[in-house]
Amino acid sequence: MRKIILSVLGILLIVFSFLFAKRLIANKNKPKPVKEKVVKTVFTDTVENGTIKIVIPANGSLVAKRRVELYSEVQGVFKPSAKLFKPGQKYNKGEALIRMDASEHYANVQSAKSKLYNTIAAIMPDLRLDFPDVYPKWQNYLNGFDLNKSTPELPKITSEKENYFITGRNIVTDYYDVKNLEQRLSKYTIAAPFSGVLTEALVTEGSLIRNGQKLGEFIDPSVYEMEVALSKDYANLLRVGESVSLNNLNNTEQYTGTVSRVNGSIDTNTQTITAFIEVKDDNLKEGLYLEANLDAKEEKNAIQIDRNLLLESQQIFVVRDSLLDVVDVKPIYFSETKVVLKNVPDGTVILKKSVPGAYAGMLVKPFETSTK
């Protein structure tokens, strides 16, 4: 019985081996399916070199070009005036911004003037006798001396004897003491150095102003400047007098300014260079935040493409005979979204939009070709 079972198993094994070998032969002789090539549709452009205007974006806040911080050099009580010393108040050039009570100092000035006048009057008899040739000019000086006006300049001394005589009576010393007091008296009134508006007021009428105290800020609202920091790579591109296009953050207002100054040194910490843009407009206010576009230069024989089309190896993809290839290029300027390139021959077909997974030798089909 055991021999019969082994014989049956052997026969079955032979049959299965024969069927398996037959199937392998059939699969080997079966023709393989042809793998189809995948063609990627791409957007392309035909290169035409031209002049590209390089525009540098920047931003900053407006600051009045002419501004004055008001400080007191004397001490006194703030006297009321026709205009309130408040932010937003306008003043014309030469108009008094602040007047302080100077009655005590004024009395000292008048006392010093009287002393000078009396000293000169006391020497007149001696001048008539000893210096009759210079007596008339000193007499004319006394006749023109007015205590309510600024002290006139002393007559010019023409001889050594006259100099010794006048100096020995302390007339020159008394004169400069009076001029010093008059100069200090003028500081009790602070006048507007130019027509403008008060932007900050730190004192009120009736308050005691102390020496060295800050009183406020005064600006000229007709001309503003915007300070912008640019990369050191653009230092050789900036030119004083270049026109600058400005706009607000909402891009609803447009202004035109000019580059007024360019700093001569580069910030060692940030490696940036500072430029100042001057702008005039009645609608502008100090502190307004603006965006600027500086026309740095014009690059000839160049093209401009999206930054994502430039490879890290300083190459771009081109289309040749329906295949992708790469060519070396020379980047000139990078903006946030664009790059300016040179050394790309006219007529070269390049990609207009990036292709995911693109590689040299990839089979492509242009969707459309347009000339810049």
CSV table of C-alpha atoms in Angstrom, one decimal:
chain,number,residue,atom,x,y,z
A,1,MET,CA,0.0,0.0,0.0
A,2,ARG,CA,2.8,2.4,0.8
A,3,LYS,CA,4.5,1.7,-2.5
A,4,ILE,CA,1.3,2.5,-4.4
A,5,ILE,CA,1.0,6.0,-2.6
A,6,LEU,CA,4.6,6.9,-3.4
A,7,SER,CA,4.1,6.0,-7.0
A,8,VAL,CA,1.0,8.2,-7.3
A,9,LEU,CA,2.8,11.1,-5.7
A,10,GLY,CA,5.7,10.8,-8.1
A,11,ILE,CA,3.4,10.8,-11.0
A,12,LEU,CA,1.7,14.0,-9.7
A,13,LEU,CA,5.0,15.7,-9.2
A,14,ILE,CA,6.1,14.9,-12.8
A,15,VAL,CA,2.7,16.3,-14.1
A,16,PHE,CA,3.0,19.6,-12.2
A,17,SER,CA,6.6,20.1,-13.2
A,18,PHE,CA,5.7,19.6,-16.9
A,19,LEU,CA,2.8,22.1,-16.6
A,20,PHE,CA,5.0,24.8,-14.9
A,21,ALA,CA,7.8,24.5,-17.5
A,22,LYS,CA,5.2,24.8,-20.3
A,23,ARG,CA,3.9,28.0,-18.7
A,24,LEU,CA,7.4,29.5,-18.3
A,25,ILE,CA,8.0,28.9,-22.0
A,26,ALA,CA,4.7,30.5,-23.0
A,27,ASN,CA,5.4,33.6,-21.0
A,28,LYS,CA,8.9,33.9,-22.4
A,29,ASN,CA,7.7,33.8,-26.0
A,30,LYS,CA,4.9,36.4,-25.3
A,31,PRO,CA,5.7,39.8,-26.8
A,32,LYS,CA,6.4,42.6,-24.2
A,33,PRO,CA,4.2,45.8,-24.2
A,34,VAL,CA,5.9,48.9,-25.6
A,35,LYS,CA,6.3,51.6,-22.9
A,36,GLU,CA,4.9,55.0,-24.1
A,37,LYS,CA,7.1,58.1,-23.7
A,38,VAL,CA,5.6,60.9,-21.5
A,39,VAL,CA,5.6,64.4,-23.1
A,40,LYS,CA,5.3,67.4,-20.7
A,41,THR,CA,3.5,70.5,-21.9
A,42,VAL,CA,5.3,73.6,-20.9
A,43,PHE,CA,5.0,77.4,-21.3
A,44,THR,CA,7.8,79.0,-23.2
A,45,ASP,CA,9.2,82.4,-24.2
A,46,THR,CA,11.5,83.5,-27.0
A,47,VAL,CA,14.4,85.6,-25.7
A,48,GLU,CA,14.8,89.1,-27.1
A,49,ASN,CA,17.4,91.1,-25.2
A,50,GLY,CA,16.7,94.8,-24.5
A,51,THR,CA,17.2,97.5,-21.9
A,52,ILE,CA,16.0,96.6,-18.5
A,53,LYS,CA,15.4,99.4,-15.9
A,54,ILE,CA,16.6,98.3,-12.5
A,55,VAL,CA,14.2,99.5,-9.8
A,56,ILE,CA,15.3,99.1,-6.1
A,57,PRO,CA,12.3,98.8,-3.6
A,58,ALA,CA,12.7,100.5,-0.2
A,59,ASN,CA,10.4,101.9,2.5
A,60,GLY,CA,10.6,104.3,5.4
A,61,SER,CA,8.9,107.1,7.4
A,62,LEU,CA,8.8,110.8,6.5
A,63,VAL,CA,10.7,113.3,8.6
A,64,ALA,CA,10.6,117.1,8.1
A,65,LYS,CA,13.7,118.2,6.4
A,66,ARG,CA,13.8,121.4,8.6
A,67,ARG,CA,13.0,120.8,12.2
A,68,VAL,CA,14.0,122.6,15.4
A,69,GLU,CA,14.0,121.3,19.0
A,70,LEU,CA,13.2,124.3,21.2
A,71,TYR,CA,15.2,124.7,24.4
A,72,SER,CA,15.4,127.6,26.9
A,73,GLU,CA,18.7,129.3,27.7
A,74,VAL,CA,17.3,131.5,30.4
A,75,GLN,CA,14.8,131.1,33.3
A,76,GLY,CA,11.5,132.9,33.4
A,77,VAL,CA,7.7,132.7,33.5
A,78,PHE,CA,5.9,131.9,30.2
A,79,LYS,CA,3.9,134.9,29.3
A,80,PRO,CA,0.6,134.6,27.3
A,81,SER,CA,0.6,135.7,23.7
A,82,ALA,CA,-1.8,136.1,20.8
A,83,LYS,CA,-1.4,132.4,19.8
A,84,LEU,CA,-1.6,129.4,22.1
A,85,PHE,CA,1.5,127.3,22.3
A,86,LYS,CA,-0.1,124.1,21.3
A,87,PRO,CA,0.7,121.3,18.7
A,88,GLY,CA,-0.6,122.2,15.3
A,89,GLN,CA,-0.3,125.9,15.8
A,90,LYS,CA,1.2,127.7,12.7
A,91,TYR,CA,3.8,130.5,13.0
A,92,ASN,CA,5.3,132.7,10.4
A,93,LYS,CA,9.1,133.3,10.1
A,94,GLY,CA,10.2,135.8,12.9
A,95,GLU,CA,7.0,135.5,14.8
A,96,ALA,CA,7.4,134.9,18.6
A,97,LEU,CA,6.9,131.3,19.7
A,98,ILE,CA,7.5,131.9,23.4
A,99,ARG,CA,7.9,135.1,25.5
A,100,MET,CA,9.2,134.9,29.0
A,101,ASP,CA,8.9,137.5,31.7
A,102,ALA,CA,12.2,139.5,31.5
A,103,SER,CA,11.3,142.6,33.6
A,104,GLU,CA,14.1,141.9,36.2
A,105,HIS,CA,16.8,141.3,33.6
A,106,TYR,CA,15.5,144.3,31.5
A,107,ALA,CA,16.1,146.6,34.6
A,108,ASN,CA,19.7,145.2,34.9
A,109,VAL,CA,20.3,146.0,31.2
A,110,GLN,CA,19.0,149.6,31.6
A,111,SER,CA,21.1,150.1,34.7
A,112,ALA,CA,24.2,149.0,32.8
A,113,LYS,CA,23.4,151.3,29.9
A,114,SER,CA,23.0,154.2,32.2
A,115,LYS,CA,26.4,153.5,33.8
A,116,LEU,CA,28.0,153.4,30.4
A,117,TYR,CA,26.4,156.7,29.4
A,118,ASN,CA,27.4,158.4,32.6
A,119,THR,CA,31.0,157.2,32.3
A,120,ILE,CA,31.3,158.6,28.8
A,121,ALA,CA,29.7,161.8,29.8
A,122,ALA,CA,32.2,162.2,32.6
A,123,ILE,CA,35.2,162.1,30.3
A,124,MET,CA,33.8,164.7,27.8
A,125,PRO,CA,35.4,167.8,29.5
A,126,ASP,CA,38.8,166.0,29.4
A,127,LEU,CA,38.4,165.0,25.8
A,128,ARG,CA,37.6,168.7,24.9
A,129,LEU,CA,40.8,169.9,26.5
A,130,ASP,CA,43.3,167.0,25.8
A,131,PHE,CA,41.8,165.5,22.6
A,132,PRO,CA,40.0,168.2,20.7
A,133,ASP,CA,40.3,166.3,17.4
A,134,VAL,CA,38.3,163.3,18.7
A,135,TYR,CA,35.9,165.2,20.9
A,136,PRO,CA,33.2,165.6,18.1
A,137,LYS,CA,32.8,161.9,17.4
A,138,TRP,CA,32.3,161.1,21.1
A,139,GLN,CA,29.8,164.0,21.4
A,140,ASN,CA,27.9,162.6,18.5
A,141,TYR,CA,27.9,159.1,20.1
A,142,LEU,CA,26.3,160.6,23.3
A,143,ASN,CA,23.7,162.5,21.2
A,144,GLY,CA,22.7,159.2,19.5
A,145,PHE,CA,22.6,157.2,22.7
A,146,ASP,CA,19.0,156.0,23.4
A,147,LEU,CA,18.3,153.9,26.5
A,148,ASN,CA,15.3,152.4,24.8
A,149,LYS,CA,17.3,151.1,21.9
A,150,SER,CA,20.2,148.7,21.4
A,151,THR,CA,23.5,150.2,22.5
A,152,PRO,CA,25.3,151.6,19.4
A,153,GLU,CA,28.9,150.5,18.7
A,154,LEU,CA,31.6,152.6,20.2
A,155,PRO,CA,33.4,155.2,18.0
A,156,LYS,CA,36.5,153.8,16.3
A,157,ILE,CA,39.7,154.7,18.2
A,158,THR,CA,42.2,156.2,15.9
A,159,SER,CA,45.3,156.8,18.1
A,160,GLU,CA,47.3,155.1,20.8
A,161,LYS,CA,46.8,158.0,23.3
A,162,GLU,CA,43.0,157.9,22.8
A,163,ASN,CA,43.1,154.2,23.3
A,164,TYR,CA,44.9,154.5,26.6
A,165,PHE,CA,42.6,157.2,27.7
A,166,ILE,CA,39.3,155.4,26.8
A,167,THR,CA,40.5,152.0,28.1
A,168,GLY,CA,41.8,153.5,31.3
A,169,ARG,CA,38.3,154.8,32.1
A,170,ASN,CA,36.8,151.1,31.7
A,171,ILE,CA,34.5,152.4,28.9
A,172,VAL,CA,35.3,149.4,26.6
A,173,THR,CA,34.7,147.0,29.5
A,174,ASP,CA,31.4,148.6,30.4
A,175,TYR,CA,30.3,148.6,26.7
A,176,TYR,CA,30.8,144.8,26.3
A,177,ASP,CA,29.1,144.2,29.7
A,178,VAL,CA,26.0,146.0,28.3
A,179,LYS,CA,26.2,144.0,25.0
A,180,ASN,CA,26.4,140.8,26.9
A,181,LEU,CA,23.3,141.7,29.0
A,182,GLU,CA,21.4,142.7,25.8
A,183,GLN,CA,22.3,139.4,24.1
A,184,ARG,CA,20.9,137.5,27.1
A,185,LEU,CA,17.8,139.7,27.2
A,186,SER,CA,17.0,138.6,23.6
A,187,LYS,CA,16.9,135.0,24.7
A,188,TYR,CA,13.8,135.7,26.7
A,189,THR,CA,11.9,135.6,23.4
A,190,ILE,CA,12.1,132.6,21.1
A,191,ALA,CA,11.2,133.5,17.5
A,192,ALA,CA,10.3,131.1,14.7
A,193,PRO,CA,13.4,130.5,12.5
A,194,PHE,CA,11.1,129.8,9.5
A,195,SER,CA,7.4,129.5,8.7
A,196,GLY,CA,6.1,126.2,10.0
A,197,VAL,CA,4.0,124.4,12.6
A,198,LEU,CA,4.4,123.3,16.2
A,199,THR,CA,4.4,119.5,16.5
A,200,GLU,CA,5.2,119.2,20.2
A,201,ALA,CA,4.5,121.5,23.2
A,202,LEU,CA,5.9,120.6,26.6
A,203,VAL,CA,5.1,123.9,28.5
A,204,THR,CA,2.0,125.9,29.0
A,205,GLU,CA,1.4,129.6,29.6
A,206,GLY,CA,2.2,130.7,33.2
A,207,SER,CA,4.6,127.9,33.9
A,208,LEU,CA,8.1,128.5,35.1
A,209,ILE,CA,10.6,127.7,32.4
A,210,ARG,CA,14.1,126.7,33.6
A,211,ASN,CA,17.4,127.0,31.9
A,212,GLY,CA,18.1,124.0,29.6
A,213,GLN,CA,14.5,122.8,29.6
A,214,LYS,CA,13.0,121.4,26.4
A,215,LEU,CA,10.0,123.4,25.3
A,216,GLY,CA,8.8,121.6,22.1
A,217,GLU,CA,9.5,120.9,18.5
A,218,PHE,CA,8.9,123.1,15.4
A,219,ILE,CA,9.0,121.9,11.8
A,220,ASP,CA,8.6,123.1,8.2
A,221,PRO,CA,5.8,121.1,6.7
A,222,SER,CA,6.6,122.0,3.1
A,223,VAL,CA,9.5,119.6,2.6
A,224,TYR,CA,10.0,116.1,3.9
A,225,GLU,CA,12.7,113.5,3.7
A,226,MET,CA,12.6,109.7,3.9
A,227,GLU,CA,15.6,107.7,5.1
A,228,VAL,CA,15.9,104.3,3.5
A,229,ALA,CA,18.5,101.6,4.1
A,230,LEU,CA,19.7,99.7,1.0
A,231,SER,CA,22.0,96.8,0.5
A,232,LYS,CA,25.7,97.7,-0.1
A,233,ASP,CA,25.4,95.9,-3.5
A,234,TYR,CA,23.4,98.9,-4.7
A,235,ALA,CA,25.9,101.6,-3.5
A,236,ASN,CA,27.3,102.2,-6.9
A,237,LEU,CA,23.8,102.3,-8.5
A,238,LEU,CA,22.5,105.3,-6.4
A,239,ARG,CA,22.7,108.8,-7.9
A,240,VAL,CA,21.8,112.1,-6.3
A,241,GLY,CA,19.0,113.7,-8.2
A,242,GLU,CA,17.4,110.5,-9.4
A,243,SER,CA,13.6,110.5,-9.6
A,244,VAL,CA,11.9,108.2,-7.1
A,245,SER,CA,8.3,106.9,-7.3
A,246,LEU,CA,6.6,106.8,-3.8
A,247,ASN,CA,3.3,105.3,-2.7
A,248,ASN,CA,1.4,104.6,0.6
A,249,LEU,CA,0.9,101.1,1.9
A,250,ASN,CA,-2.6,100.9,0.4
A,251,ASN,CA,-1.2,102.0,-3.0
A,252,THR,CA,-3.9,104.7,-3.2
A,253,GLU,CA,-1.7,107.7,-3.3
A,254,GLN,CA,1.3,108.3,-5.6
A,255,TYR,CA,4.1,110.8,-5.0
A,256,THR,CA,7.3,111.8,-6.8
A,257,GLY,CA,10.6,112.5,-4.9
A,258,THR,CA,14.3,112.8,-5.6
A,259,VAL,CA,17.4,111.3,-4.0
A,260,SER,CA,18.8,114.3,-2.1
A,261,ARG,CA,21.7,112.7,-0.3
A,262,VAL,CA,23.6,109.3,-0.2
A,263,ASN,CA,25.7,108.4,2.9
A,264,GLY,CA,29.3,108.0,2.1
A,265,SER,CA,29.9,105.1,4.4
A,266,ILE,CA,28.4,101.6,4.8
A,267,ASP,CA,26.9,100.5,8.2
A,268,THR,CA,29.4,97.8,9.4
A,269,ASN,CA,26.7,96.0,11.4
A,270,THR,CA,24.0,95.7,8.7
A,271,GLN,CA,26.1,96.2,5.6
A,272,THR,CA,23.6,98.7,4.3
A,273,ILE,CA,24.0,102.2,2.9
A,274,THR,CA,21.6,105.0,3.8
A,275,ALA,CA,19.9,107.2,1.2
A,276,PHE,CA,17.6,110.2,1.7
A,277,ILE,CA,14.7,110.9,-0.5
A,278,GLU,CA,13.2,114.4,-0.6
A,279,VAL,CA,9.5,114.8,-1.4
A,280,LYS,CA,7.1,117.8,-1.4
A,281,ASP,CA,3.3,117.6,-1.2
A,282,ASP,CA,0.7,119.4,0.7
A,283,ASN,CA,-1.0,116.1,1.7
A,284,LEU,CA,2.0,114.6,3.4
A,285,LYS,CA,2.5,114.6,7.1
A,286,GLU,CA,5.5,113.7,9.3
A,287,GLY,CA,5.6,110.1,10.3
A,288,LEU,CA,3.7,108.8,7.2
A,289,TYR,CA,5.1,105.5,6.1
A,290,LEU,CA,5.8,105.2,2.3
A,291,GLU,CA,7.2,102.7,-0.1
A,292,ALA,CA,9.8,103.9,-2.6
A,293,ASN,CA,11.0,102.5,-6.0
A,294,LEU,CA,14.4,103.9,-6.9
A,295,ASP,CA,15.4,103.9,-10.6
A,296,ALA,CA,18.9,102.8,-10.0
A,297,LYS,CA,20.2,102.2,-13.6
A,298,GLU,CA,19.4,100.8,-17.0
A,299,GLU,CA,21.0,97.5,-18.0
A,300,LYS,CA,21.4,97.0,-21.7
A,301,ASN,CA,21.4,93.6,-23.5
A,302,ALA,CA,19.6,91.9,-20.7
A,303,ILE,CA,16.3,90.0,-19.9
A,304,GLN,CA,14.2,89.7,-16.8
A,305,ILE,CA,12.6,86.5,-15.7
A,306,ASP,CA,11.0,85.0,-12.5
A,307,ARG,CA,13.5,84.1,-9.8
A,308,ASN,CA,12.3,80.6,-9.5
A,309,LEU,CA,13.4,79.9,-13.1
A,310,LEU,CA,17.1,80.5,-12.1
A,311,LEU,CA,18.8,77.3,-10.9
A,312,GLU,CA,21.3,77.3,-8.0
A,313,SER,CA,24.0,76.5,-10.5
A,314,GLN,CA,23.4,79.9,-12.2
A,315,GLN,CA,21.7,78.2,-15.2
A,316,ILE,CA,18.3,78.3,-16.8
A,317,PHE,CA,16.3,75.7,-18.7
A,318,VAL,CA,16.0,76.1,-22.5
A,319,VAL,CA,14.1,74.1,-25.1
A,320,ARG,CA,16.0,72.5,-27.9
A,321,ASP,CA,14.4,70.0,-30.3
A,322,SER,CA,11.6,69.3,-27.9
A,323,LEU,CA,14.1,68.5,-25.1
A,324,LEU,CA,15.0,70.5,-22.0
A,325,ASP,CA,18.6,71.7,-21.7
A,326,VAL,CA,20.5,74.1,-19.5
A,327,VAL,CA,22.6,77.1,-20.3
A,328,ASP,CA,24.9,79.3,-18.1
A,329,VAL,CA,23.7,82.8,-17.4
A,330,LYS,CA,25.0,85.9,-15.6
A,331,PRO,CA,22.7,87.3,-13.0
A,332,ILE,CA,22.9,91.1,-12.7
A,333,TYR,CA,20.2,92.1,-10.2
A,334,PHE,CA,17.8,90.3,-7.9
A,335,SER,CA,14.5,91.7,-6.7
A,336,GLU,CA,11.9,89.9,-4.5
A,337,THR,CA,10.3,88.1,-7.5
A,338,LYS,CA,12.5,88.9,-10.6
A,339,VAL,CA,16.1,88.5,-11.7
A,340,VAL,CA,17.9,90.3,-14.5
A,341,LEU,CA,20.1,88.1,-16.6
A,342,LYS,CA,22.8,88.6,-19.3
A,343,ASN,CA,24.6,86.2,-21.7
A,344,VAL,CA,21.3,84.7,-23.0
A,345,PRO,CA,21.4,84.8,-26.9
A,346,ASP,CA,18.4,86.3,-28.8
A,347,GLY,CA,16.0,83.7,-30.1
A,348,THR,CA,16.6,81.2,-27.3
A,349,VAL,CA,13.5,79.4,-26.2
A,350,ILE,CA,13.3,79.4,-22.4
A,351,LEU,CA,10.7,78.3,-19.9
A,352,LYS,CA,8.2,80.9,-19.0
A,353,LYS,CA,6.9,79.0,-15.9
A,354,SER,CA,8.7,76.5,-13.7
A,355,VAL,CA,8.1,72.8,-14.3
A,356,PRO,CA,8.1,70.5,-11.3
A,357,GLY,CA,10.7,67.8,-11.6
A,358,ALA,CA,12.3,69.3,-14.7
A,359,TYR,CA,15.7,67.9,-15.8
A,360,ALA,CA,18.0,68.1,-18.8
A,361,GLY,CA,16.9,65.8,-21.5
A,362,MET,CA,13.2,65.9,-20.5
A,363,LEU,CA,10.8,65.6,-23.4
A,364,VAL,CA,8.6,68.6,-23.6
A,365,LYS,CA,6.0,70.2,-25.9
A,366,PRO,CA,5.6,74.1,-25.9
A,367,PHE,CA,2.1,75.2,-25.1
A,368,GLU,CA,2.6,78.6,-26.7
A,369,THR,CA,5.4,80.8,-27.7
A,370,SER,CA,5.3,84.5,-27.3
A,371,THR,CA,7.9,87.2,-28.0
A,372,LYS,CA,8.7,89.8,-25.3
